[in-house]
Structures are given as structure tokens and as C-alpha cells.
Amino acid sequence: LQLHHGGRYRCGGRVSSGLSQWLEKSPPVTVTVHGIPLSGVSLSAQPPGGQVALGDRLVLSCVVATGTGPLSFSWHRVGLGALLGTGPRLELHHVGDEDSGHYQCRVSDGDSVIESPPLNVTILGERDPRAGADP
């Protein structure tokens, strides 16, 4: 059932009695379809826990427990205004030191927006910021 299925409906049928026939119609009924509010937005990561080795691939997935579609997704890193991607998955290839931080998914059903709890992404084997500096 979709939101656009709401409206006025009636049924009808042909009735026969002896030699005569006629069409009977029911009184119309109104069907209202209510949307289900968005809730239960969560993130998962591959590799699990959001801990990924320097140079490897990270895949984040956004899951919505309930909500009536169509849904739109956007990805953000906490503290940065840039849009990182759209869709229920975000793939980062060859992660670097600059990719560590807290990631969030925002989901919209056209009427409301809900954010996932942040997921902390840790890059393992980060370069020491003092590396290459003179002693």
C-alpha cells in the first residue's frame, strides 16, 4: 500500500431478476493512507566498528527501522559541512588519515529528517604527525 492509494472507492455489480438486469453500485467510501514516521536510523560499518587500516576500503551503511518511502539519504562528517554522498551506502576507497572522524547519515521522507547516531571511524596505522619533523 502506498500513500497515493488513498481516495474514494466503490464497488458495483450486475444484478439479474427474471428478464431484467441492472447495475448496482455501493455508496462510496473514503480510504486514507497514513505515512509511518521515520525512526530507528542506525549505521553499520565494514570493517566492523569503523576501524579500518590506512589505505583500505571502508563501507558505511544506513538502515531505517521504520518509515514510509520514498526515502532520500545524505552522508556527513560531524564538524564538516560538505556532503559526502547520497544513497544508503557510503564507500571510501583507500582511506587516509583525513578520513577519521564521526560520520552521520541523514534520512528524509519528504516531510521530516532524522539523523543517525554518529559512528566513529578510526584509521589504524595513522601517520605520527611528528614524523618527518626535525628533533
mmCIF file with all atom_site columns, C-alpha atoms in Angstrom, residues 4-91:
data_model
loop_
_atom_site.group_PDB
_atom_site.id
_atom_site.type_symbol
_atom_site.label_atom_id
_atom_site.label_alt_id
_atom_site.label_comp_id
_atom_site.label_asym_id
_atom_site.label_entity_id
_atom_site.label_seq_id
_atom_site.pdbx_PDB_ins_code
_atom_site.Cartn_x
_atom_site.Cartn_y
_atom_site.Cartn_z
_atom_site.occupancy
_atom_site.B_iso_or_equiv
_atom_site.pdbx_formal_charge
_atom_site.auth_seq_id
_atom_site.auth_comp_id
_atom_site.auth_asym_id
_atom_site.auth_atom_id
_atom_site.pdbx_PDB_model_num
ATOM 1  C CA . HIS A 1 4  ? -1.133  7.504   -3.497  1.00 0.00 ? 4  HIS A CA 1
ATOM 2  C CA . HIS A 1 5  ? -3.619  4.638   -2.989  1.00 0.00 ? 5  HIS A CA 1
ATOM 3  C CA . GLY A 1 6  ? -5.797  6.874   -0.815  1.00 0.00 ? 6  GLY A CA 1
ATOM 4  C CA . GLY A 1 7  ? -9.059  8.143   -2.333  1.00 0.00 ? 7  GLY A CA 1
ATOM 5  C CA . ARG A 1 8  ? -12.741 7.321   -2.824  1.00 0.00 ? 8  ARG A CA 1
ATOM 6  C CA . TYR A 1 9  ? -13.704 3.766   -3.747  1.00 0.00 ? 9  TYR A CA 1
ATOM 7  C CA . ARG A 1 10 ? -16.945 1.971   -4.563  1.00 0.00 ? 10 ARG A CA 1
ATOM 8  C CA . CYS A 1 11 ? -17.868 -1.382  -5.974  1.00 0.00 ? 11 CYS A CA 1
ATOM 9  C CA . GLY A 1 12 ? -20.554 -2.341  -8.440  1.00 0.00 ? 12 GLY A CA 1
ATOM 10 C CA . GLY A 1 13 ? -22.157 -5.383  -9.914  1.00 0.00 ? 13 GLY A CA 1
ATOM 11 C CA . ARG A 1 14 ? -24.766 -6.519  -12.392 1.00 0.00 ? 14 ARG A CA 1
ATOM 12 C CA . VAL A 1 15 ? -27.996 -7.769  -10.841 1.00 0.00 ? 15 VAL A CA 1
ATOM 13 C CA . SER A 1 16 ? -30.425 -10.042 -12.718 1.00 0.00 ? 16 SER A CA 1
ATOM 14 C CA . SER A 1 17 ? -34.017 -10.726 -11.796 1.00 0.00 ? 17 SER A CA 1
ATOM 15 C CA . GLY A 1 18 ? -36.116 -12.580 -14.310 1.00 0.00 ? 18 GLY A CA 1
ATOM 16 C CA . LEU A 1 19 ? -35.777 -10.804 -17.664 1.00 0.00 ? 19 LEU A CA 1
ATOM 17 C CA . SER A 1 20 ? -34.391 -7.561  -16.322 1.00 0.00 ? 20 SER A CA 1
ATOM 18 C CA . GLN A 1 21 ? -30.804 -6.615  -15.461 1.00 0.00 ? 21 GLN A CA 1
ATOM 19 C CA . TRP A 1 22 ? -29.393 -3.527  -13.831 1.00 0.00 ? 22 TRP A CA 1
ATOM 20 C CA . LEU A 1 23 ? -26.160 -2.242  -12.349 1.00 0.00 ? 23 LEU A CA 1
ATOM 21 C CA . GLU A 1 24 ? -25.996 -1.753  -8.595  1.00 0.00 ? 24 GLU A CA 1
ATOM 22 C CA . LYS A 1 25 ? -23.293 0.475   -7.065  1.00 0.00 ? 25 LYS A CA 1
ATOM 23 C CA . SER A 1 26 ? -22.275 0.699   -3.449  1.00 0.00 ? 26 SER A CA 1
ATOM 24 C CA . PRO A 1 27 ? -22.058 4.042   -1.700  1.00 0.00 ? 27 PRO A CA 1
ATOM 25 C CA . PRO A 1 28 ? -18.506 5.427   -1.952  1.00 0.00 ? 28 PRO A CA 1
ATOM 26 C CA . VAL A 1 29 ? -16.046 5.028   0.921   1.00 0.00 ? 29 VAL A CA 1
ATOM 27 C CA . THR A 1 30 ? -13.002 7.165   1.570   1.00 0.00 ? 30 THR A CA 1
ATOM 28 C CA . VAL A 1 31 ? -9.678  5.396   2.160   1.00 0.00 ? 31 VAL A CA 1
ATOM 29 C CA . THR A 1 32 ? -6.941  7.400   3.851   1.00 0.00 ? 32 THR A CA 1
ATOM 30 C CA . VAL A 1 33 ? -3.381  6.058   3.880   1.00 0.00 ? 33 VAL A CA 1
ATOM 31 C CA . HIS A 1 34 ? -1.177  7.439   6.637   1.00 0.00 ? 34 HIS A CA 1
ATOM 32 C CA . GLY A 1 35 ? 2.586   7.507   6.354   1.00 0.00 ? 35 GLY A CA 1
ATOM 33 C CA . ILE A 1 36 ? 4.715   5.825   9.001   1.00 0.00 ? 36 ILE A CA 1
ATOM 34 C CA . PRO A 1 37 ? 7.099   8.304   10.674  1.00 0.00 ? 37 PRO A CA 1
ATOM 35 C CA . LEU A 1 38 ? 10.835  7.753   10.332  1.00 0.00 ? 38 LEU A CA 1
ATOM 36 C CA . SER A 1 39 ? 12.503  6.099   13.303  1.00 0.00 ? 39 SER A CA 1
ATOM 37 C CA . GLY A 1 40 ? 15.370  3.845   14.227  1.00 0.00 ? 40 GLY A CA 1
ATOM 38 C CA . VAL A 1 41 ? 18.087  5.147   11.905  1.00 0.00 ? 41 VAL A CA 1
ATOM 39 C CA . SER A 1 42 ? 21.381  3.366   12.565  1.00 0.00 ? 42 SER A CA 1
ATOM 40 C CA . LEU A 1 43 ? 24.795  2.927   10.959  1.00 0.00 ? 43 LEU A CA 1
ATOM 41 C CA . SER A 1 44 ? 26.916  -0.130  10.411  1.00 0.00 ? 44 SER A CA 1
ATOM 42 C CA . ALA A 1 45 ? 30.445  -0.347  9.076   1.00 0.00 ? 45 ALA A CA 1
ATOM 43 C CA . GLN A 1 46 ? 32.578  -2.802  7.158   1.00 0.00 ? 46 GLN A CA 1
ATOM 44 C CA . PRO A 1 47 ? 35.084  -3.486  8.624   1.00 0.00 ? 47 PRO A CA 1
ATOM 45 C CA . PRO A 1 48 ? 33.044  -3.716  11.849  1.00 0.00 ? 48 PRO A CA 1
ATOM 46 C CA . GLY A 1 49 ? 33.364  -0.938  14.393  1.00 0.00 ? 49 GLY A CA 1
ATOM 47 C CA . GLY A 1 50 ? 34.601  1.562   11.816  1.00 0.00 ? 50 GLY A CA 1
ATOM 48 C CA . GLN A 1 51 ? 38.241  0.654   12.428  1.00 0.00 ? 51 GLN A CA 1
ATOM 49 C CA . VAL A 1 52 ? 39.997  0.458   9.091   1.00 0.00 ? 52 VAL A CA 1
ATOM 50 C CA . ALA A 1 53 ? 43.651  0.160   8.131   1.00 0.00 ? 53 ALA A CA 1
ATOM 51 C CA . LEU A 1 54 ? 45.307  3.047   6.357   1.00 0.00 ? 54 LEU A CA 1
ATOM 52 C CA . GLY A 1 55 ? 44.786  2.639   2.587   1.00 0.00 ? 55 GLY A CA 1
ATOM 53 C CA . ASP A 1 56 ? 41.959  0.095   2.895   1.00 0.00 ? 56 ASP A CA 1
ATOM 54 C CA . ARG A 1 57 ? 38.296  0.426   1.923   1.00 0.00 ? 57 ARG A CA 1
ATOM 55 C CA . LEU A 1 58 ? 35.510  1.446   4.324   1.00 0.00 ? 58 LEU A CA 1
ATOM 56 C CA . VAL A 1 59 ? 31.786  0.886   3.641   1.00 0.00 ? 59 VAL A CA 1
ATOM 57 C CA . LEU A 1 60 ? 29.170  2.595   5.821   1.00 0.00 ? 60 LEU A CA 1
ATOM 58 C CA . SER A 1 61 ? 25.514  1.510   5.616   1.00 0.00 ? 61 SER A CA 1
ATOM 59 C CA . CYS A 1 62 ? 22.487  3.465   6.812   1.00 0.00 ? 62 CYS A CA 1
ATOM 60 C CA . VAL A 1 63 ? 19.462  1.430   7.951   1.00 0.00 ? 63 VAL A CA 1
ATOM 61 C CA . VAL A 1 64 ? 15.966  2.759   8.715   1.00 0.00 ? 64 VAL A CA 1
ATOM 62 C CA . ALA A 1 65 ? 13.839  0.594   11.047  1.00 0.00 ? 65 ALA A CA 1
ATOM 63 C CA . THR A 1 66 ? 10.502  2.189   10.108  1.00 0.00 ? 66 THR A CA 1
ATOM 64 C CA . GLY A 1 67 ? 9.324   4.868   7.726   1.00 0.00 ? 67 GLY A CA 1
ATOM 65 C CA . THR A 1 68 ? 7.239   5.343   4.627   1.00 0.00 ? 68 THR A CA 1
ATOM 66 C CA . GLY A 1 69 ? 9.201   5.996   1.427   1.00 0.00 ? 69 GLY A CA 1
ATOM 67 C CA . PRO A 1 70 ? 10.458  7.193   -0.854  1.00 0.00 ? 70 PRO A CA 1
ATOM 68 C CA . LEU A 1 71 ? 13.458  7.921   1.339   1.00 0.00 ? 71 LEU A CA 1
ATOM 69 C CA . SER A 1 72 ? 16.490  10.050  0.499   1.00 0.00 ? 72 SER A CA 1
ATOM 70 C CA . PHE A 1 73 ? 19.864  9.691   2.197   1.00 0.00 ? 73 PHE A CA 1
ATOM 71 C CA . SER A 1 74 ? 22.782  12.070  2.723   1.00 0.00 ? 74 SER A CA 1
ATOM 72 C CA . TRP A 1 75 ? 26.147  11.468  4.385   1.00 0.00 ? 75 TRP A CA 1
ATOM 73 C CA . HIS A 1 76 ? 28.077  13.957  6.502   1.00 0.00 ? 76 HIS A CA 1
ATOM 74 C CA . ARG A 1 77 ? 31.070  14.068  8.790   1.00 0.00 ? 77 ARG A CA 1
ATOM 75 C CA . VAL A 1 78 ? 30.408  15.818  12.100  1.00 0.00 ? 78 VAL A CA 1
ATOM 76 C CA . GLY A 1 79 ? 32.006  19.258  12.077  1.00 0.00 ? 79 GLY A CA 1
ATOM 77 C CA . LEU A 1 80 ? 32.257  19.468  8.278   1.00 0.00 ? 80 LEU A CA 1
ATOM 78 C CA . GLY A 1 81 ? 29.514  20.934  6.113   1.00 0.00 ? 81 GLY A CA 1
ATOM 79 C CA . ALA A 1 82 ? 30.380  19.015  2.950   1.00 0.00 ? 82 ALA A CA 1
ATOM 80 C CA . LEU A 1 83 ? 28.005  16.425  1.537   1.00 0.00 ? 83 LEU A CA 1
ATOM 81 C CA . LEU A 1 84 ? 29.951  13.160  1.279   1.00 0.00 ? 84 LEU A CA 1
ATOM 82 C CA . GLY A 1 85 ? 27.408  11.140  -0.652  1.00 0.00 ? 85 GLY A CA 1
ATOM 83 C CA . THR A 1 86 ? 23.809  10.114  -1.211  1.00 0.00 ? 86 THR A CA 1
ATOM 84 C CA . GLY A 1 87 ? 22.152  6.729   -1.036  1.00 0.00 ? 87 GLY A CA 1
ATOM 85 C CA . PRO A 1 88 ? 22.006  4.165   1.763   1.00 0.00 ? 88 PRO A CA 1
ATOM 86 C CA . ARG A 1 89 ? 25.739  3.281   1.440   1.00 0.00 ? 89 ARG A CA 1
ATOM 87 C CA . LEU A 1 90 ? 28.909  5.341   1.538   1.00 0.00 ? 90 LEU A CA 1
ATOM 88 C CA . GLU A 1 91 ? 32.133  3.796   0.237   1.00 0.00 ? 91 GLU A CA 1
#
